[in-house]
PDB file of C-alpha atoms in Angstrom:
ATOM      1  CA  MET A   1      74.898 233.910  16.100  1.00  0.00           C
ATOM      2  CA  THR A   2      77.204 231.574  17.977  1.00  0.00           C
ATOM      3  CA  SER A   3      79.404 229.008  16.276  1.00  0.00           C
ATOM      4  CA  GLU A   4      79.173 225.305  16.907  1.00  0.00           C
ATOM      5  CA  PRO A   5      81.374 224.122  19.742  1.00  0.00           C
ATOM      6  CA  THR A   6      84.310 222.133  18.475  1.00  0.00           C
ATOM      7  CA  ALA A   7      85.900 219.086  19.975  1.00  0.00           C
ATOM      8  CA  PRO A   8      89.492 219.496  21.045  1.00  0.00           C
ATOM      9  CA  GLU A   9      92.042 217.814  18.831  1.00  0.00           C
ATOM     10  CA  GLU A  10      93.192 215.013  21.081  1.00  0.00           C
ATOM     11  CA  ALA A  11      96.371 213.089  20.395  1.00  0.00           C
ATOM     12  CA  THR A  12      98.232 210.456  22.355  1.00  0.00           C
ATOM     13  CA  SER A  13     101.877 209.422  22.121  1.00  0.00           C
ATOM     14  CA  GLU A  14     102.757 212.302  19.806  1.00  0.00           C
ATOM     15  CA  PRO A  15     106.490 213.056  19.942  1.00  0.00           C
ATOM     16  CA  ALA A  16     107.644 216.646  20.229  1.00  0.00           C
ATOM     17  CA  LEU A  17     110.521 216.890  17.757  1.00  0.00           C
ATOM     18  CA  SER A  18     113.102 219.653  17.945  1.00  0.00           C
ATOM     19  CA  ALA A  19     114.249 221.503  14.852  1.00  0.00           C
ATOM     20  CA  GLU A  20     117.596 219.739  15.124  1.00  0.00           C
ATOM     21  CA  GLU A  21     115.850 216.348  15.100  1.00  0.00           C
ATOM     22  CA  VAL A  22     113.819 217.358  12.050  1.00  0.00           C
ATOM     23  CA  ARG A  23     116.992 218.514  10.310  1.00  0.00           C
ATOM     24  CA  ALA A  24     118.594 215.121  10.996  1.00  0.00           C
ATOM     25  CA  ALA A  25     115.485 213.349   9.675  1.00  0.00           C
ATOM     26  CA  ILE A  26     115.659 215.458   6.505  1.00  0.00           C
ATOM     27  CA  GLU A  27     119.294 214.495   5.986  1.00  0.00           C
ATOM     28  CA  ALA A  28     118.309 210.843   6.307  1.00  0.00           C
ATOM     29  CA  GLY A  29     115.473 211.354   3.810  1.00  0.00           C
ATOM     30  CA  GLN A  30     117.804 213.083   1.362  1.00  0.00           C
ATOM     31  CA  GLU A  31     120.266 210.201   1.605  1.00  0.00           C
ATOM     32  CA  ARG A  32     117.469 207.738   0.853  1.00  0.00           C
ATOM     33  CA  LEU A  33     116.501 209.733  -2.214  1.00  0.00           C
ATOM     34  CA  ARG A  34     120.113 210.005  -3.397  1.00  0.00           C
ATOM     35  CA  ALA A  35     120.407 206.215  -3.148  1.00  0.00           C
ATOM     36  CA  LEU A  36     117.345 205.791  -5.398  1.00  0.00           C
ATOM     37  CA  LEU A  37     118.608 208.034  -8.200  1.00  0.00           C
ATOM     38  CA  PRO A  38     121.401 205.987  -9.857  1.00  0.00           C
ATOM     39  CA  GLY A  39     119.049 203.351 -11.277  1.00  0.00           C
ATOM     40  CA  LEU A  40     116.849 205.886 -13.101  1.00  0.00           C
ATOM     41  CA  SER A  41     116.803 205.373 -16.863  1.00  0.00           C
ATOM     42  CA  ASP A  42     115.321 207.635 -19.526  1.00  0.00           C
ATOM     43  CA  ALA A  43     112.334 205.292 -19.765  1.00  0.00           C
ATOM     44  CA  ALA A  44     111.891 205.340 -15.995  1.00  0.00           C
ATOM     45  CA  VAL A  45     111.724 209.130 -15.733  1.00  0.00           C
ATOM     46  CA  ARG A  46     109.030 209.231 -18.429  1.00  0.00           C
ATOM     47  CA  ALA A  47     106.879 206.704 -16.533  1.00  0.00           C
ATOM     48  CA  PRO A  48     103.837 207.959 -14.614  1.00  0.00           C
ATOM     49  CA  SER A  49     104.188 209.034 -11.002  1.00  0.00           C
ATOM     50  CA  ALA A  50     101.544 208.704  -8.297  1.00  0.00           C
ATOM     51  CA  LEU A  51     100.327 212.230  -9.137  1.00  0.00           C
ATOM     52  CA  PRO A  52      97.763 212.431 -11.953  1.00  0.00           C
ATOM     53  CA  GLY A  53      99.224 214.024 -15.065  1.00  0.00           C
ATOM     54  CA  TRP A  54     102.789 214.041 -13.757  1.00  0.00           C
ATOM     55  CA  SER A  55     105.616 211.766 -14.821  1.00  0.00           C
ATOM     56  CA  ARG A  56     108.453 210.821 -12.506  1.00  0.00           C
ATOM     57  CA  ALA A  57     110.421 213.583 -14.203  1.00  0.00           C
ATOM     58  CA  HIS A  58     107.801 216.147 -13.117  1.00  0.00           C
ATOM     59  CA  VAL A  59     108.035 214.972  -9.511  1.00  0.00           C
ATOM     60  CA  LEU A  60     111.837 215.008  -9.535  1.00  0.00           C
ATOM     61  CA  ALA A  61     111.863 218.490 -11.074  1.00  0.00           C
ATOM     62  CA  HIS A  62     109.509 219.637  -8.323  1.00  0.00           C
ATOM     63  CA  ILE A  63     111.742 218.120  -5.622  1.00  0.00           C
ATOM     64  CA  GLU A  64     114.697 219.921  -7.192  1.00  0.00           C
ATOM     65  CA  GLY A  65     112.787 223.204  -7.186  1.00  0.00           C
ATOM     66  CA  ILE A  66     111.426 223.040  -3.653  1.00  0.00           C
ATOM     67  CA  ALA A  67     114.804 221.943  -2.292  1.00  0.00           C
ATOM     68  CA  GLY A  68     116.361 225.057  -3.759  1.00  0.00           C
ATOM     69  CA  ALA A  69     113.475 227.307  -2.747  1.00  0.00           C
ATOM     70  CA  THR A  70     113.509 226.239   0.903  1.00  0.00           C
ATOM     71  CA  ALA A  71     117.312 226.406   1.025  1.00  0.00           C
ATOM     72  CA  ARG A  72     117.050 229.978  -0.238  1.00  0.00           C
ATOM     73  CA  GLN A  73     114.636 230.841   2.562  1.00  0.00           C
ATOM     74  CA  ALA A  74     117.268 229.627   5.030  1.00  0.00           C
ATOM     75  CA  ARG A  75     120.133 231.536   3.412  1.00  0.00           C
ATOM     76  CA  TYR A  76     118.231 234.817   3.291  1.00  0.00           C
ATOM     77  CA  ALA A  77     116.880 234.413   6.815  1.00  0.00           C
ATOM     78  CA  LEU A  78     120.443 234.117   8.127  1.00  0.00           C
ATOM     79  CA  ARG A  79     121.204 237.451   6.424  1.00  0.00           C
ATOM     80  CA  GLY A  80     118.166 239.032   8.038  1.00  0.00           C
ATOM     81  CA  GLU A  81     116.425 239.383   4.654  1.00  0.00           C
ATOM     82  CA  LEU A  82     113.036 238.239   3.395  1.00  0.00           C
ATOM     83  CA  VAL A  83     112.526 236.679  -0.028  1.00  0.00           C
ATOM     84  CA  GLU A  84     109.617 234.932  -1.720  1.00  0.00           C
ATOM     85  CA  LEU A  85     109.670 231.145  -1.866  1.00  0.00           C
ATOM     86  CA  TYR A  86     109.685 231.276  -5.682  1.00  0.00           C
ATOM     87  CA  ASP A  87     110.519 234.303  -7.811  1.00  0.00           C
ATOM     88  CA  GLY A  88     107.405 234.827  -9.881  1.00  0.00           C
ATOM     89  CA  GLY A  89     105.191 232.844  -7.514  1.00  0.00           C
ATOM     90  CA  ARG A  90     103.246 229.755  -8.507  1.00  0.00           C
ATOM     91  CA  PRO A  91     103.289 230.470 -12.273  1.00  0.00           C
ATOM     92  CA  GLU A  92     107.081 230.494 -12.265  1.00  0.00           C
ATOM     93  CA  ARG A  93     107.114 227.367 -10.086  1.00  0.00           C
ATOM     94  CA  ALA A  94     104.876 225.557 -12.575  1.00  0.00           C
ATOM     95  CA  ALA A  95     106.959 226.724 -15.534  1.00  0.00           C
ATOM     96  CA  GLY A  96     110.128 225.502 -13.829  1.00  0.00           C
ATOM     97  CA  ILE A  97     108.651 222.056 -13.273  1.00  0.00           C
ATOM     98  CA  GLU A  98     107.538 221.737 -16.896  1.00  0.00           C
ATOM     99  CA  ALA A  99     110.913 222.899 -18.185  1.00  0.00           C
ATOM    100  CA  GLY A 100     112.792 220.616 -15.837  1.00  0.00           C
ATOM    101  CA  ALA A 101     110.695 217.577 -16.681  1.00  0.00           C
ATOM    102  CA  VAL A 102     111.871 217.420 -20.299  1.00  0.00           C
ATOM    103  CA  ARG A 103     115.474 216.669 -19.340  1.00  0.00           C
ATOM    104  CA  ASP A 104     116.920 213.196 -19.732  1.00  0.00           C
ATOM    105  CA  ALA A 105     117.577 210.903 -16.792  1.00  0.00           C
ATOM    106  CA  ALA A 106     121.251 211.835 -16.426  1.00  0.00           C
ATOM    107  CA  ALA A 107     120.462 215.551 -16.285  1.00  0.00           C
ATOM    108  CA  LEU A 108     117.628 215.014 -13.811  1.00  0.00           C
ATOM    109  CA  ARG A 109     119.764 212.856 -11.554  1.00  0.00           C
ATOM    110  CA  GLU A 110     122.507 215.468 -11.468  1.00  0.00           C
ATOM    111  CA  ALA A 111     120.074 218.345 -10.911  1.00  0.00           C
ATOM    112  CA  VAL A 112     118.353 216.616  -8.012  1.00  0.00           C
ATOM    113  CA  ARG A 113     121.676 215.663  -6.420  1.00  0.00           C
ATOM    114  CA  ALA A 114     122.907 219.249  -6.735  1.00  0.00           C
ATOM    115  CA  ALA A 115     119.695 220.591  -5.181  1.00  0.00           C
ATOM    116  CA  LEU A 116     119.963 218.161  -2.274  1.00  0.00           C
ATOM    117  CA  ASP A 117     123.595 219.181  -1.735  1.00  0.00           C
ATOM    118  CA  GLU A 118     122.558 222.832  -1.761  1.00  0.00           C
ATOM    119  CA  SER A 119     119.835 222.049   0.771  1.00  0.00           C
ATOM    120  CA  SER A 120     122.206 220.190   3.081  1.00  0.00           C
ATOM    121  CA  ALA A 121     124.679 223.073   3.055  1.00  0.00           C
ATOM    122  CA  ALA A 122     122.027 225.727   3.679  1.00  0.00           C
ATOM    123  CA  TRP A 123     120.417 223.938   6.615  1.00  0.00           C
ATOM    124  CA  ALA A 124     123.768 222.956   8.154  1.00  0.00           C
ATOM    125  CA  ALA A 125     124.530 226.673   8.515  1.00  0.00           C
ATOM    126  CA  VAL A 126     121.471 227.270  10.738  1.00  0.00           C
ATOM    127  CA  GLY A 127     122.290 227.458  14.435  1.00  0.00           C
ATOM    128  CA  PRO A 128     120.060 226.781  17.456  1.00  0.00           C
ATOM    129  CA  ALA A 129     119.269 230.480  17.869  1.00  0.00           C
ATOM    130  CA  ASP A 130     118.245 230.917  14.228  1.00  0.00           C
ATOM    131  CA  TRP A 131     115.048 228.855  14.058  1.00  0.00           C
ATOM    132  CA  SER A 132     112.849 231.792  15.076  1.00  0.00           C
ATOM    133  CA  ARG A 133     114.197 234.104  12.368  1.00  0.00           C
ATOM    134  CA  PRO A 134     111.356 235.497  10.217  1.00  0.00           C
ATOM    135  CA  VAL A 135     110.801 234.262   6.661  1.00  0.00           C
ATOM    136  CA  ARG A 136     108.499 235.282   3.837  1.00  0.00           C
ATOM    137  CA  TYR A 137     107.082 231.748   3.518  1.00  0.00           C
ATOM    138  CA  ARG A 138     103.643 232.010   5.165  1.00  0.00           C
ATOM    139  CA  ASN A 139     105.076 234.953   7.110  1.00  0.00           C
ATOM    140  CA  GLY A 140     106.422 232.428   9.566  1.00  0.00           C
ATOM    141  CA  GLU A 141     109.692 231.442  11.162  1.00  0.00           C
ATOM    142  CA  LEU A 142     112.611 229.549   9.713  1.00  0.00           C
ATOM    143  CA  ARG A 143     111.545 226.410  11.577  1.00  0.00           C
ATOM    144  CA  THR A 144     108.263 226.414   9.592  1.00  0.00           C
ATOM    145  CA  VAL A 145     110.247 226.221   6.349  1.00  0.00           C
ATOM    146  CA  LEU A 146     112.238 223.293   7.730  1.00  0.00           C
ATOM    147  CA  TRP A 147     109.030 221.372   8.481  1.00  0.00           C
ATOM    148  CA  ALA A 148     107.652 222.274   5.041  1.00  0.00           C
ATOM    149  CA  TRP A 149     110.766 220.894   3.323  1.00  0.00           C
ATOM    150  CA  TRP A 150     110.446 217.667   5.333  1.00  0.00           C
ATOM    151  CA  ARG A 151     106.842 217.272   4.167  1.00  0.00           C
ATOM    152  CA  GLU A 152     107.714 217.996   0.555  1.00  0.00           C
ATOM    153  CA  LEU A 153     110.765 215.734   0.523  1.00  0.00           C
ATOM    154  CA  GLU A 154     109.110 212.641   1.991  1.00  0.00           C
ATOM    155  CA  ILE A 155     105.730 212.974   0.291  1.00  0.00           C
ATOM    156  CA  HIS A 156     107.149 213.589  -3.178  1.00  0.00           C
ATOM    157  CA  THR A 157     109.797 210.904  -2.833  1.00  0.00           C
ATOM    158  CA  ALA A 158     106.857 208.546  -2.338  1.00  0.00           C
ATOM    159  CA  ASP A 159     105.021 210.156  -5.289  1.00  0.00           C
ATOM    160  CA  ALA A 160     107.970 209.367  -7.565  1.00  0.00           C
ATOM    161  CA  LEU A 161     107.316 205.620  -7.159  1.00  0.00           C
ATOM    162  CA  LEU A 162     110.979 204.786  -6.784  1.00  0.00           C
ATOM    163  CA  GLY A 163     110.425 202.104  -4.147  1.00  0.00           C
ATOM    164  CA  GLN A 164     110.021 204.402  -1.133  1.00  0.00           C
ATOM    165  CA  GLY A 165     106.343 204.741  -0.206  1.00  0.00           C
ATOM    166  CA  PRO A 166     104.187 206.254   2.529  1.00  0.00           C
ATOM    167  CA  GLN A 167     104.559 203.010   4.470  1.00  0.00           C
ATOM    168  CA  ASP A 168     108.225 203.999   4.909  1.00  0.00           C
ATOM    169  CA  TRP A 169     107.547 207.474   6.279  1.00  0.00           C
ATOM    170  CA  PRO A 170     109.101 208.139   9.697  1.00  0.00           C
ATOM    171  CA  HIS A 171     106.509 208.067  12.451  1.00  0.00           C
ATOM    172  CA  GLY A 172     107.596 211.529  13.555  1.00  0.00           C
ATOM    173  CA  LEU A 173     106.620 212.854  10.134  1.00  0.00           C
ATOM    174  CA  CYS A 174     103.297 211.014  10.309  1.00  0.00           C
ATOM    175  CA  HIS A 175     102.464 212.638  13.641  1.00  0.00           C
ATOM    176  CA  HIS A 176     103.343 216.015  12.153  1.00  0.00           C
ATOM    177  CA  LEU A 177     101.154 215.418   9.082  1.00  0.00           C
ATOM    178  CA  LEU A 178      98.210 214.323  11.209  1.00  0.00           C
ATOM    179  CA  SER A 179      98.483 217.635  13.061  1.00  0.00           C
ATOM    180  CA  HIS A 180      99.413 219.964  10.190  1.00  0.00           C
ATOM    181  CA  LEU A 181      96.700 218.588   7.915  1.00  0.00           C
ATOM    182  CA  ALA A 182      93.907 218.912  10.497  1.00  0.00           C
ATOM    183  CA  PRO A 183      92.192 221.583   8.313  1.00  0.00           C
ATOM    184  CA  ARG A 184      91.508 218.854   5.733  1.00  0.00           C
ATOM    185  CA  ALA A 185      89.042 217.150   8.081  1.00  0.00           C
ATOM    186  CA  PRO A 186      85.388 217.663   7.049  1.00  0.00           C
ATOM    187  CA  LYS A 187      83.723 220.432   9.046  1.00  0.00           C
ATOM    188  CA  ASP A 188      80.385 218.633   9.288  1.00  0.00           C
ATOM    189  CA  LEU A 189      81.786 215.478  10.901  1.00  0.00           C
ATOM    190  CA  HIS A 190      83.434 214.483  14.134  1.00  0.00           C
ATOM    191  CA  LEU A 191      86.384 212.577  12.684  1.00  0.00           C
ATOM    192  CA  VAL A 192      88.358 210.200  14.886  1.00  0.00           C
ATOM    193  CA  LEU A 193      91.631 208.697  13.673  1.00  0.00           C
ATOM    194  CA  GLU A 194      93.008 205.727  15.610  1.00  0.00           C
ATOM    195  CA  ALA A 195      96.288 203.959  14.909  1.00  0.00           C
ATOM    196  CA  THR A 196      96.311 200.187  15.175  1.00  0.00           C
ATOM    197  CA  ASP A 197     100.083 199.889  15.589  1.00  0.00           C
ATOM    198  CA  GLU A 198     100.699 202.387  18.394  1.00  0.00           C
ATOM    199  CA  ALA A 199      98.789 204.319  21.041  1.00  0.00           C
ATOM    200  CA  PHE A 200      97.585 207.201  18.887  1.00  0.00           C
ATOM    201  CA  ARG A 201      94.155 208.807  18.651  1.00  0.00           C
ATOM    202  CA  ARG A 202      93.214 212.225  17.277  1.00  0.00           C
ATOM    203  CA  GLU A 203      89.805 213.874  17.040  1.00  0.00           C
ATOM    204  CA  TYR A 204      88.840 216.590  14.579  1.00  0.00           C
ATOM    205  CA  GLY A 205      85.719 218.580  13.877  1.00  0.00           C
ATOM    206  CA  ALA A 206      82.531 219.720  15.521  1.00  0.00           C
ATOM    207  CA  ALA A 207      81.372 218.232  18.808  1.00  0.00           C
ATOM    208  CA  GLY A 208      77.981 216.624  18.380  1.00  0.00           C
ATOM    209  CA  ALA A 209      78.396 216.139  14.632  1.00  0.00           C
ATOM    210  CA  PRO A 210      78.004 212.649  13.110  1.00  0.00           C
ATOM    211  CA  GLU A 211      81.005 210.614  14.183  1.00  0.00           C
ATOM    212  CA  VAL A 212      83.266 208.751  11.763  1.00  0.00           C
ATOM    213  CA  THR A 213      86.155 206.629  13.043  1.00  0.00           C
ATOM    214  CA  VAL A 214      89.012 205.649  10.750  1.00  0.00           C
ATOM    215  CA  ARG A 215      91.464 203.012  11.963  1.00  0.00           C
ATOM    216  CA  GLY A 216      94.699 201.690  10.510  1.00  0.00           C
ATOM    217  CA  PRO A 217      98.475 201.801  10.828  1.00  0.00           C
ATOM    218  CA  LEU A 218      99.838 205.262  11.566  1.00  0.00           C
ATOM    219  CA  THR A 219     101.573 205.579   8.185  1.00  0.00           C
ATOM    220  CA  ASP A 220      98.355 204.712   6.366  1.00  0.00           C
ATOM    221  CA  LEU A 221      96.342 207.268   8.335  1.00  0.00           C
ATOM    222  CA  ALA A 222      98.934 209.914   7.470  1.00  0.00           C
ATOM    223  CA  ALA A 223      98.962 208.865   3.804  1.00  0.00           C
ATOM    224  CA  TRP A 224      95.182 209.179   3.569  1.00  0.00           C
ATOM    225  CA  LEU A 225      95.069 212.593   5.239  1.00  0.00           C
ATOM    226  CA  ALA A 226      97.860 213.688   2.878  1.00  0.00           C
ATOM    227  CA  GLY A 227      95.788 212.608  -0.126  1.00  0.00           C
ATOM    228  CA  ARG A 228      97.922 209.560  -0.920  1.00  0.00           C
ATOM    229  CA  ALA A 229      96.852 205.939  -1.250  1.00  0.00           C
ATOM    230  CA  PRO A 230      97.267 204.004   2.011  1.00  0.00           C
ATOM    231  CA  HIS A 231      99.491 200.935   1.736  1.00  0.00           C
ATOM    232  CA  ARG A 232      96.808 198.890   3.516  1.00  0.00           C
ATOM    233  CA  PRO A 233      93.039 199.420   3.552  1.00  0.00           C
ATOM    234  CA  LEU A 234      91.711 201.619   6.324  1.00  0.00           C
ATOM    235  CA  ASP A 235      88.722 200.628   8.429  1.00  0.00           C
ATOM    236  CA  CYS A 236      86.076 203.353   8.408  1.00  0.00           C
ATOM    237  CA  ARG A 237      82.983 203.149  10.580  1.00  0.00           C
ATOM    238  CA  ARG A 238      79.976 205.232  11.514  1.00  0.00           C
ATOM    239  CA  PRO A 239      77.547 204.245  14.258  1.00  0.00           C
ATOM    240  CA  GLY A 240      75.822 201.168  12.957  1.00  0.00           C
ATOM    241  CA  GLY A 241      78.471 199.781  10.648  1.00  0.00           C
ATOM    242  CA  THR A 242      81.169 200.296   8.058  1.00  0.00           C
ATOM    243  CA  ALA A 243      81.238 203.372   5.851  1.00  0.00           C
ATOM    244  CA  PRO A 244      83.238 204.835   2.952  1.00  0.00           C
ATOM    245  CA  LEU A 245      86.078 207.165   3.818  1.00  0.00           C
ATOM    246  CA  PRO A 246      84.855 210.765   3.982  1.00  0.00           C
ATOM    247  CA  GLU A 247      85.898 213.362   1.421  1.00  0.00           C
ATOM    248  CA  LEU A 248      88.722 215.562   2.640  1.00  0.00           C
ATOM    249  CA  LEU A 249      89.039 219.334   2.244  1.00  0.00           C
ATOM    250  CA  ASP A 250      91.872 221.185   0.544  1.00  0.00           C
ATOM    251  CA  TRP A 251      95.433 221.328   1.821  1.00  0.00           C
ATOM    252  CA  PRO A 252      96.074 224.133   4.293  1.00  0.00           C
TER     253      PRO A 252
END
């Protein structure tokens, strides 16, 4: 039995970022987050985040944890050693977030700052020849961890509702998300995403399947595909008229 032919994923005006450029973008994102921390009060960290069931403190504890976990991948890779992203896997990750979320604002601020400093130091030690070093994370290369940390940093900074939202995401990150999150596109549709603020178009899914076109600013397209609320409404159409946005699949 043959599989359905699939349409090529087509993209226009997608920048090819080097690992060094991504590292610089991460440093800029970390500085933005550091600048948002001083105003956090105890009441503010107990307030809800954009993630159901999580307070701001939960999100900040997760940022702290993933900053340290990805920095550790870098440190061990430079030694030629492999280590899991989190000791104890996802259960230990979840326990760390819950434990970290009960701290007061001062403790959270200091913990996040320390984790960001640790991250900066770890990634600064990586040289141009090191990006292809193997890591345990997804059995990939060190550059894949760098991209993962960029995703986590920017997305969860937005989730914390500290004033920095998806509408502020760098366009380079948005292009990356629209590529990395391609597996979220429904398999029974031919999904077309078109940016209204730059020359960008990407197609996903089976050729010949019912076509759905979603249009909007690039940051809003990326936010939607990442499971976050777009800053502005997206325009979704099927042949014959407007339509609701399709349901997305799980994260890859």
